[in-house]
Short mmCIF file of C-alpha atoms and ligand atoms in Angstrom, two decimals:
data_model
loop_
_atom_site.label_atom_id
_atom_site.label_comp_id
_atom_site.label_asym_id
_atom_site.label_seq_id
_atom_site.Cartn_x
_atom_site.Cartn_y
_atom_site.Cartn_z
CA MET A 941 150.70 24.66 43.21
CA PRO A 942 153.12 22.03 41.40
CA LYS A 943 152.12 18.42 43.07
CA ILE A 944 154.48 15.90 42.33
CA GLN A 945 152.55 11.78 41.01
CA ARG A 946 156.12 9.76 40.80
CA LEU A 947 159.65 10.52 41.20
CA THR A 948 161.57 7.61 39.20
CA ALA A 949 165.49 6.66 39.26
CA ARG A 950 167.45 4.27 37.78
CA GLU A 951 171.30 3.07 37.82
CA ILE A 952 173.24 4.49 34.60
CA LEU A 953 177.27 4.49 34.01
CA ASP A 954 179.39 8.22 34.78
CA SER A 955 181.95 9.21 32.60
CA ARG A 956 184.88 6.50 34.13
CA GLY A 957 182.44 3.60 33.65
CA ARG A 958 180.45 3.40 37.50
CA PRO A 959 177.13 3.79 38.33
CA THR A 960 175.50 6.88 39.34
CA VAL A 961 171.37 7.85 39.33
CA SER A 962 169.37 8.98 37.40
CA ALA A 963 166.54 10.53 38.72
CA THR A 964 162.95 10.92 37.48
CA CYS A 965 160.13 13.96 38.64
CA THR A 966 156.80 13.49 37.44
CA LEU A 967 154.14 16.74 38.18
CA GLU A 968 150.38 16.06 37.93
CA SER A 969 150.29 19.13 35.73
CA GLY A 970 151.82 15.60 33.24
CA VAL A 971 155.48 17.72 32.37
CA SER A 972 158.08 15.72 33.34
CA ALA A 973 162.10 15.74 33.44
CA SER A 974 165.30 14.05 34.25
CA ALA A 975 168.18 14.81 36.36
CA SER A 976 171.61 12.39 37.14
CA VAL A 977 174.09 13.03 39.55
CA PRO A 978 178.36 12.63 39.38
CA SER A 979 180.30 11.20 42.33
CA GLY A 980 183.66 12.98 42.80
CA ALA A 981 187.54 10.60 43.65
CA SER A 982 189.17 13.12 45.56
CA THR A 983 186.26 13.59 48.45
CA GLY A 984 186.58 15.21 51.30
CA ARG A 985 185.87 12.88 54.74
CA ALA A 986 183.24 15.87 55.59
CA GLU A 987 181.07 15.25 52.36
CA ALA A 988 177.42 13.25 51.98
CA ARG A 989 177.58 9.76 51.11
CA GLU A 990 176.33 8.53 48.17
CA LEU A 991 174.86 4.17 48.35
CA ARG A 992 176.27 1.75 47.09
CA ASP A 993 175.02 -0.85 46.88
CA GLY A 994 178.46 -3.18 47.78
CA ASP A 995 178.34 -6.43 46.21
CA PRO A 996 181.54 -7.38 45.43
CA ASP A 997 180.43 -9.53 42.35
CA ARG A 998 178.59 -6.08 40.34
CA TYR A 999 180.80 -3.00 39.59
CA ARG A 1000 182.94 -3.49 42.25
CA GLY A 1001 180.20 -3.02 45.02
CA LEU A 1002 180.06 0.46 44.06
CA GLY A 1003 176.56 -0.35 41.98
CA CYS A 1004 173.52 2.40 42.76
CA ARG A 1005 170.76 -0.23 42.33
CA LYS A 1006 169.60 0.32 46.21
CA ALA A 1007 170.13 4.43 45.57
CA ALA A 1008 167.89 3.94 42.50
CA GLN A 1009 165.29 2.04 45.43
CA SER A 1010 165.36 4.37 47.27
CA VAL A 1011 163.47 6.92 45.13
CA ASN A 1012 161.34 4.83 43.45
CA LEU A 1013 160.17 3.07 46.80
CA ASP A 1014 161.36 5.38 50.53
CA LEU A 1015 160.69 9.26 48.37
CA ASN A 1016 157.84 8.15 45.91
CA ALA A 1017 155.94 6.78 48.80
CA ALA A 1018 156.43 10.49 50.74
CA LEU A 1019 155.86 12.99 48.72
CA ALA A 1020 153.45 11.63 45.49
CA GLY A 1021 150.80 13.55 45.89
CA VAL A 1022 151.97 16.31 48.23
CA GLY A 1023 151.12 19.89 46.75
CA LEU A 1024 154.26 22.11 46.87
CA PRO A 1025 154.06 25.56 47.72
CA ASP A 1026 153.95 28.15 44.69
CA ALA A 1027 157.08 30.10 45.37
CA ILE A 1028 159.99 28.10 43.96
CA GLU A 1029 162.45 28.62 46.15
CA ALA A 1030 159.22 27.64 48.73
CA ALA A 1031 159.06 24.37 46.84
CA GLN A 1032 162.66 23.40 46.60
CA SER A 1033 163.47 24.11 50.46
CA GLN A 1034 159.64 22.04 51.61
CA LEU A 1035 160.79 19.44 48.86
CA ASP A 1036 164.50 19.45 50.68
CA GLN A 1037 163.56 19.61 54.14
CA ALA A 1038 161.14 16.76 53.46
CA MET A 1039 164.31 14.23 52.58
CA ILE A 1040 166.69 15.31 54.69
CA ALA A 1041 163.78 14.96 57.95
CA LEU A 1042 163.00 10.52 55.81
CA ASP A 1043 166.90 10.55 55.40
CA SER A 1044 167.33 11.29 59.52
CA THR A 1045 171.13 10.76 59.24
CA PRO A 1046 173.40 13.21 59.25
CA ASP A 1047 175.94 12.90 56.40
CA LYS A 1048 172.33 11.29 53.89
CA SER A 1049 174.08 7.74 54.10
CA ARG A 1050 170.74 5.80 54.97
CA LEU A 1051 168.15 6.95 51.87
CA GLY A 1052 171.89 8.09 50.08
CA ALA A 1053 173.25 11.60 49.19
CA ASN A 1054 173.25 10.80 46.26
CA ALA A 1055 169.16 9.25 45.48
CA ILE A 1056 168.31 12.77 47.28
CA LEU A 1057 170.64 15.51 44.99
CA ALA A 1058 169.16 13.31 42.17
CA VAL A 1059 165.64 14.13 43.47
CA SER A 1060 166.14 17.26 44.38
CA VAL A 1061 168.00 18.75 40.51
CA ALA A 1062 165.27 16.55 38.79
CA PHE A 1063 162.49 18.32 40.22
CA ALA A 1064 164.21 21.68 40.08
CA ARG A 1065 164.07 21.49 36.52
CA THR A 1066 160.01 19.55 36.48
CA ASN A 1067 159.74 22.08 38.16
CA ALA A 1068 161.28 25.36 36.13
CA LEU A 1069 159.66 22.92 32.88
CA ASP A 1070 156.09 23.78 34.68
CA GLN A 1071 156.96 27.03 34.64
CA ARG A 1072 158.69 27.89 31.16
CA MET A 1073 161.59 29.30 33.03
CA PRO A 1074 164.89 28.63 31.84
CA LEU A 1075 167.14 26.86 34.27
CA TYR A 1076 169.37 29.13 35.17
CA GLY A 1077 166.61 31.61 35.92
CA TYR A 1078 164.91 29.19 38.91
CA PHE A 1079 168.61 28.34 39.73
CA ALA A 1080 168.87 32.68 39.70
CA GLN A 1081 165.61 32.78 41.58
CA LEU A 1082 166.24 30.57 44.69
CA VAL A 1083 169.25 32.30 45.25
CA ARG A 1084 166.82 35.44 44.52
CA ARG A 1085 168.97 37.17 42.03
CA GLU A 1086 169.01 37.65 38.43
CA PRO A 1087 171.79 36.81 36.51
CA ASP A 1088 173.62 39.02 35.26
CA TYR A 1089 177.09 37.67 34.35
CA LEU A 1090 178.98 34.36 33.28
CA PRO A 1091 181.49 32.53 35.81
CA ARG A 1092 185.19 32.94 34.04
CA LEU A 1093 186.67 29.45 33.25
CA THR A 1094 188.94 27.21 34.49
CA VAL A 1095 189.82 24.58 32.53
CA ASN A 1096 191.62 21.54 33.49
CA LEU A 1097 195.42 20.86 31.78
CA PHE A 1098 197.26 18.88 33.47
CA SER A 1099 196.07 16.09 35.66
CA GLY A 1100 198.54 14.29 38.54
CA GLY A 1101 196.78 12.66 42.32
CA LYS A 1102 193.97 10.65 42.65
CA HIS A 1103 192.87 11.79 38.61
CA ALA A 1104 196.08 10.91 36.75
CA GLY A 1105 198.44 8.14 37.78
CA GLY A 1106 199.35 10.64 40.64
CA GLN A 1107 203.14 10.77 38.52
CA VAL A 1108 203.09 14.30 40.37
CA PRO A 1109 200.93 14.88 44.38
CA ILE A 1110 198.71 17.42 42.59
CA GLN A 1111 195.83 16.79 41.03
CA ASP A 1112 195.44 19.98 39.10
CA VAL A 1113 196.97 21.87 36.30
CA LEU A 1114 194.74 24.55 35.30
CA LEU A 1115 193.89 28.05 32.96
CA ILE A 1116 192.31 31.10 33.37
CA PRO A 1117 191.72 32.45 30.58
CA GLN A 1118 191.97 36.27 31.95
CA SER A 1119 191.64 38.81 29.05
CA ALA A 1120 188.76 36.99 27.23
CA ALA A 1121 185.03 38.94 27.35
CA SER A 1122 183.33 35.97 26.69
CA ILE A 1123 182.95 31.61 27.20
CA ASP A 1124 183.20 31.27 22.98
CA SER A 1125 186.97 33.30 23.21
CA ALA A 1126 187.77 31.47 26.18
CA LEU A 1127 186.93 28.78 24.92
CA ALA A 1128 188.87 28.78 22.00
CA ALA A 1129 192.06 30.45 23.84
CA THR A 1130 192.13 27.11 25.95
CA TYR A 1131 191.71 24.99 22.94
CA GLU A 1132 194.83 26.52 21.48
CA VAL A 1133 196.91 26.20 24.84
CA TYR A 1134 195.74 22.26 25.49
CA GLN A 1135 197.13 21.68 22.31
CA THR A 1136 200.28 23.73 22.01
CA ALA A 1137 200.38 21.25 25.36
CA ALA A 1138 199.64 18.02 23.39
CA GLU A 1139 202.57 18.61 21.59
CA LEU A 1140 205.18 19.76 23.89
CA ILE A 1141 204.96 17.07 25.65
CA LEU A 1142 205.32 14.77 22.98
CA ARG A 1143 207.89 16.38 21.07
CA ARG A 1144 209.60 16.22 25.45
CA TYR A 1145 208.57 13.14 27.05
CA GLY A 1146 207.46 11.40 23.55
CA MET A 1147 204.39 11.06 24.96
CA ARG A 1148 200.95 10.48 23.07
CA LEU A 1149 197.86 11.51 23.66
CA LEU A 1150 197.00 10.33 27.57
CA ARG A 1151 193.98 11.97 29.39
CA ALA A 1152 193.39 11.25 32.61
CA ASP A 1153 189.40 11.77 34.48
CA GLU A 1154 188.35 15.00 33.72
CA GLY A 1155 190.28 15.51 30.37
CA GLY A 1156 193.36 16.69 31.47
CA LEU A 1157 197.35 15.78 29.70
CA ALA A 1158 198.43 13.56 32.47
CA PRO A 1159 203.08 14.71 31.61
CA PRO A 1160 205.30 12.42 33.39
CA CYS A 1161 206.38 15.42 35.12
CA LYS A 1162 208.81 14.74 38.22
CA THR A 1163 208.18 17.68 39.98
CA ALA A 1164 204.28 19.56 40.58
CA ALA A 1165 207.21 22.36 39.99
CA GLU A 1166 208.22 20.90 36.48
CA MET A 1167 204.32 20.55 35.52
CA ILE A 1168 203.20 24.11 36.19
CA ALA A 1169 206.28 25.37 34.27
CA LEU A 1170 205.23 23.80 30.75
CA ALA A 1171 201.77 25.35 31.48
CA VAL A 1172 203.33 28.83 31.18
CA GLU A 1173 205.69 27.16 28.17
CA SER A 1174 202.55 26.10 26.53
CA ILE A 1175 200.55 28.84 27.07
CA GLU A 1176 202.83 31.02 25.78
CA GLU A 1177 203.93 28.78 22.25
CA ALA A 1178 200.47 29.63 21.93
CA GLY A 1179 201.19 32.72 21.39
CA PHE A 1180 199.76 34.24 24.18
CA VAL A 1181 200.60 36.17 27.42
CA PRO A 1182 201.32 34.04 30.76
CA GLY A 1183 199.55 36.41 33.76
CA LYS A 1184 198.06 38.32 31.74
CA ASP A 1185 195.96 36.74 28.87
CA ILE A 1186 195.59 33.76 30.48
CA ALA A 1187 196.46 32.50 34.37
CA LEU A 1188 196.99 29.43 36.14
CA GLY A 1189 194.99 28.03 39.11
CA VAL A 1190 196.23 25.30 40.79
CA ASP A 1191 193.57 22.73 42.37
CA VAL A 1192 196.43 20.77 44.83
CA ALA A 1193 194.09 18.23 46.63
CA ALA A 1194 196.88 18.64 49.44
CA SER A 1195 194.79 16.14 51.39
CA HIS A 1196 195.37 13.23 49.65
CA PHE A 1197 199.91 13.27 50.87
CA TYR A 1198 198.65 14.19 53.90
CA ARG A 1199 200.86 12.16 56.43
CA ASP A 1200 201.79 12.43 59.73
CA GLU A 1201 201.73 16.42 59.95
CA ARG A 1202 203.66 16.46 56.45
CA TYR A 1203 203.05 16.74 52.97
CA GLU A 1204 204.89 14.00 51.33
CA LEU A 1205 205.33 16.47 47.86
CA GLY A 1206 208.25 15.60 46.62
CA LYS A 1207 211.39 13.76 48.03
CA GLN A 1208 211.09 15.77 51.68
CA PRO A 1209 207.61 16.12 53.18
CA LEU A 1210 207.03 19.12 54.47
CA ASP A 1211 205.63 20.60 57.54
CA SER A 1212 202.88 22.51 57.35
CA ARG A 1213 204.97 26.41 57.36
CA ALA A 1214 206.70 24.63 54.64
CA MET A 1215 204.31 23.63 52.62
CA ILE A 1216 203.09 27.45 52.79
CA ASP A 1217 206.37 28.73 51.55
CA ARG A 1218 206.65 26.81 48.69
CA LEU A 1219 202.53 27.77 47.67
CA GLY A 1220 203.74 30.88 48.33
CA ASN A 1221 207.24 30.78 46.26
CA TRP A 1222 205.50 28.57 42.97
CA LEU A 1223 202.96 32.80 43.23
CA GLN A 1224 206.15 34.62 42.27
CA ASP A 1225 207.69 31.48 40.18
CA TYR A 1226 204.25 31.36 38.54
CA PRO A 1227 201.39 33.38 37.49
CA ILE A 1228 199.36 31.57 40.14
CA ILE A 1229 195.54 32.60 40.79
CA SER A 1230 193.44 30.21 42.36
CA VAL A 1231 194.76 28.26 44.96
CA GLU A 1232 192.33 25.41 46.10
CA ASP A 1233 192.94 23.00 49.41
CA GLY A 1234 196.55 24.19 49.82
CA LEU A 1235 196.72 22.36 53.11
CA ALA A 1236 195.12 19.06 53.95
CA GLU A 1237 191.81 19.40 55.02
CA ASP A 1238 192.80 18.69 58.34
CA ASP A 1239 194.93 20.87 58.85
CA TRP A 1240 192.58 23.62 60.30
CA GLN A 1241 194.77 24.76 62.31
CA HIS A 1242 197.71 26.34 59.21
CA TRP A 1243 194.46 27.62 57.01
CA PRO A 1244 194.20 31.01 58.20
CA GLY A 1245 198.29 31.11 57.83
CA LEU A 1246 197.98 30.15 54.39
CA ARG A 1247 195.22 32.94 54.03
CA SER A 1248 197.33 35.52 54.98
CA ALA A 1249 200.66 34.36 53.12
CA ILE A 1250 199.12 34.46 49.56
CA GLY A 1251 195.26 35.46 50.07
CA ASP A 1252 195.78 38.98 48.77
CA LYS A 1253 197.67 38.03 45.43
CA ALA A 1254 194.98 34.12 44.92
CA LEU A 1255 192.00 33.06 46.06
CA VAL A 1256 192.11 30.78 49.06
CA VAL A 1257 190.07 27.97 48.54
CA GLY A 1258 188.63 25.22 49.76
CA ASP A 1259 187.43 22.20 48.60
CA ASP A 1260 188.08 19.12 50.80
CA LEU A 1261 188.03 21.83 53.68
CA LEU A 1262 184.82 22.94 53.41
CA CYS A 1263 183.17 20.13 51.55
CA THR A 1264 180.23 22.83 50.96
CA ASN A 1265 178.94 22.11 53.73
CA PRO A 1266 178.24 24.63 56.68
CA ASP A 1267 179.46 23.93 59.62
CA ARG A 1268 182.34 23.93 58.23
CA ILE A 1269 181.94 27.00 56.32
CA ARG A 1270 181.63 28.93 59.11
CA ARG A 1271 184.34 27.50 61.02
CA ALA A 1272 186.15 29.26 57.82
CA VAL A 1273 184.77 31.80 58.23
CA GLU A 1274 185.68 32.39 61.77
CA THR A 1275 188.62 31.37 61.08
CA GLY A 1276 190.14 33.08 58.56
CA ALA A 1277 190.54 30.20 56.51
CA CYS A 1278 190.06 31.29 52.38
CA ASN A 1279 188.48 33.92 50.44
CA ALA A 1280 186.30 31.78 47.98
CA LEU A 1281 183.23 28.31 48.28
CA LEU A 1282 184.62 25.71 46.10
CA LEU A 1283 181.01 24.51 45.62
CA LYS A 1284 179.64 21.10 44.76
CA VAL A 1285 176.45 20.53 45.39
CA ASN A 1286 176.13 17.09 45.55
CA GLN A 1287 179.42 16.93 48.81
CA VAL A 1288 175.92 18.17 50.83
CA GLY A 1289 173.27 16.35 49.16
CA THR A 1290 170.41 18.85 47.76
CA LEU A 1291 169.95 22.48 46.03
CA THR A 1292 168.71 24.50 49.21
CA GLU A 1293 171.58 23.33 51.45
CA ALA A 1294 173.79 23.99 48.77
CA ALA A 1295 172.19 27.70 48.71
CA ARG A 1296 172.36 27.62 52.23
CA ALA A 1297 176.53 27.43 51.67
CA LEU A 1298 176.65 30.06 49.29
CA GLU A 1299 174.85 32.68 50.69
CA MET A 1300 177.30 32.10 53.58
CA ALA A 1301 179.95 32.29 51.36
CA ARG A 1302 178.69 35.52 49.74
CA ALA A 1303 178.05 36.61 52.51
CA ALA A 1304 181.70 36.97 54.51
CA GLY A 1305 182.73 37.83 51.03
CA TRP A 1306 184.02 35.24 49.64
CA ALA A 1307 184.56 33.97 45.58
CA VAL A 1308 182.60 31.28 45.14
CA SER A 1309 183.83 28.57 42.41
CA LEU A 1310 181.03 26.70 41.45
CA SER A 1311 183.01 22.21 40.15
CA VAL A 1312 181.72 19.03 38.80
CA ARG A 1313 183.06 15.72 40.18
CA SER A 1314 185.45 14.00 38.32
CA GLY A 1315 183.28 11.51 37.71
CA GLU A 1316 180.36 13.17 35.69
CA THR A 1317 177.48 12.39 33.49
CA GLU A 1318 176.39 13.89 30.19
CA ASP A 1319 173.24 15.87 32.07
CA ASP A 1320 173.89 19.74 31.88
CA TRP A 1321 172.60 21.37 35.47
CA ALA A 1322 175.39 22.55 36.51
CA ALA A 1323 176.24 24.86 33.92
CA ASP A 1324 172.55 26.12 34.63
CA LEU A 1325 174.29 26.23 38.58
CA ALA A 1326 177.03 28.20 37.74
CA VAL A 1327 175.39 31.46 35.64
CA GLY A 1328 172.45 31.31 37.75
CA TRP A 1329 174.20 31.20 41.16
CA GLY A 1330 176.48 33.88 39.88
CA ALA A 1331 179.10 31.56 40.35
CA ASP A 1332 182.72 34.55 40.03
CA GLN A 1333 184.73 31.01 39.11
CA PHE A 1334 183.37 27.66 36.37
CA LYS A 1335 185.22 24.58 37.36
CA ASN A 1336 184.44 21.61 34.59
CA GLY A 1337 187.58 19.92 34.31
CA SER A 1338 189.33 19.80 30.71
CA ILE A 1339 187.82 20.73 26.44
CA THR A 1340 187.66 16.93 25.57
CA GLN A 1341 184.93 13.99 26.09
CA SER A 1342 180.86 15.11 26.07
CA GLU A 1343 180.59 14.78 29.99
CA ARG A 1344 182.53 17.93 30.24
CA LEU A 1345 181.51 19.33 26.66
CA ALA A 1346 177.56 19.49 27.58
CA LYS A 1347 178.57 22.07 29.97
CA TYR A 1348 180.75 24.29 27.90
CA ASN A 1349 177.76 23.90 25.01
CA ARG A 1350 175.23 25.28 27.89
CA LEU A 1351 177.27 27.78 28.61
CA LEU A 1352 177.92 28.32 24.97
CA PHE A 1353 174.33 28.15 24.26
CA ILE A 1354 172.90 30.26 27.90
CA GLU A 1355 175.44 33.55 26.20
CA GLU A 1356 173.77 33.55 22.65
CA GLN A 1357 170.44 34.03 24.24
CA ASN A 1358 172.17 36.89 26.64
CA ARG A 1359 174.74 38.32 25.73
CA TRP A 1360 176.78 38.50 28.92
CA ALA A 1361 179.79 39.44 30.00
CA VAL A 1362 181.99 36.33 31.66
CA ARG A 1363 183.24 37.77 35.35
CA ALA A 1364 185.64 40.45 35.80
CA TRP A 1365 189.05 38.75 37.04
CA PRO A 1366 191.20 38.55 39.88
CA ARG A 1367 188.37 39.21 42.56
CA THR A 1368 190.04 38.23 46.28
CA SER A 1369 188.06 39.87 48.92
CA LYS A 1370 190.81 41.61 51.38
CA ARG A 1371 188.24 41.14 54.25
CA ALA A 1372 188.65 38.61 57.09
P1 LIG B 302 186.79 14.88 43.14
O1 LIG B 302 187.38 15.93 42.24
O2 LIG B 302 185.33 15.31 41.66
O3 LIG B 302 187.53 13.58 42.56
O4 LIG B 302 185.90 15.12 44.62
C1 LIG B 302 187.80 17.50 41.92
C2 LIG B 302 188.28 18.44 42.93
O5 LIG B 302 189.18 17.74 43.70
O6 LIG B 302 188.36 19.75 43.00
ZN1 LIG B 303 189.61 20.40 44.89
#
């Protein structure tokens, strides 16, 4: 029976130099492991709340000392010495439920979702180590599956919106290597396109390599369509066939340019129907097979229209709309709002609740994209989670910066160990 001996935590810095939380779990068996949690910038309003210090004189209020104290004091006092069941799923769920009960708020704002998730994952890693299991195998057991494939990569090529200078309103243009049957060849192909795109940007805009929050390039395009066209050109110039070898995804992140029921995508604000038409046109003009947050998180009424307009050609992915939140996923399933879940564990705050979100999406026949955040750390547990939970896509930012590379490199290791193929693509659900 795993018994927690001690929980500790500390403030560390994420890839943007902002504080986040790292927690360490020590079991009575003597096994100990740590995990750190990421943080978003383009956050949905229904996300669980991180606890931040709010001291304007330190990290502009973003300090995480209070969150660390939630672990060192509250969670350690409540959970140290408590025996948990041997069965992995039962142990994880008992721990997570105890933290949810102790926090006692609907959005984890008392102890902090950052504190709670750090402990949830640190316990998973420690228990996996104690049971001599690879972390992806432990995660797979949590959702009662046997891992047998690797996720398809969706790699950030260009950034706009909140992750760059806002030069275009949309947030990401992503490369989706389609013909690559391995992570290894998908990364090699991505590298070619990334380098070609950097050269093209230098030629056309006279702009040297400047990277956005997730390591993507941020060319000074005038419109979103220009940025998407530039991605197609980069694929071609790198020697690949767009839509065959490498397709595109977009994270429109539309909540962030939605004002007064209008989408401020260009000079002329668009109403929801015009926005859906615009996305439909992009799908006709460019090889786009995944559209995330094509409409705003509050525009529930028009999401079913978006799905019927483009859902047979592309994944209609909900990020800010769903916030990995079971109640919001239920509503989206009932109304036919999407056909894919963007799963970010820190949006909901525990592995157990995220597993519930995964199960709901799968039960509805949806695809699942496991995503990291724009503020990441060098921790690589998200790669294990994507494999263990059988994600169709893995959204991990670009192929530069070590907080991204830690996860890609972990996937390369898992691939070497297991030789599983990458998920076949495309996979869209036509079920209502
Ligand atoms: P975030 O953005 O991590 O800054 O919230 C990622 C996304 O919108 O997918
Ligand atoms: Zn998003």
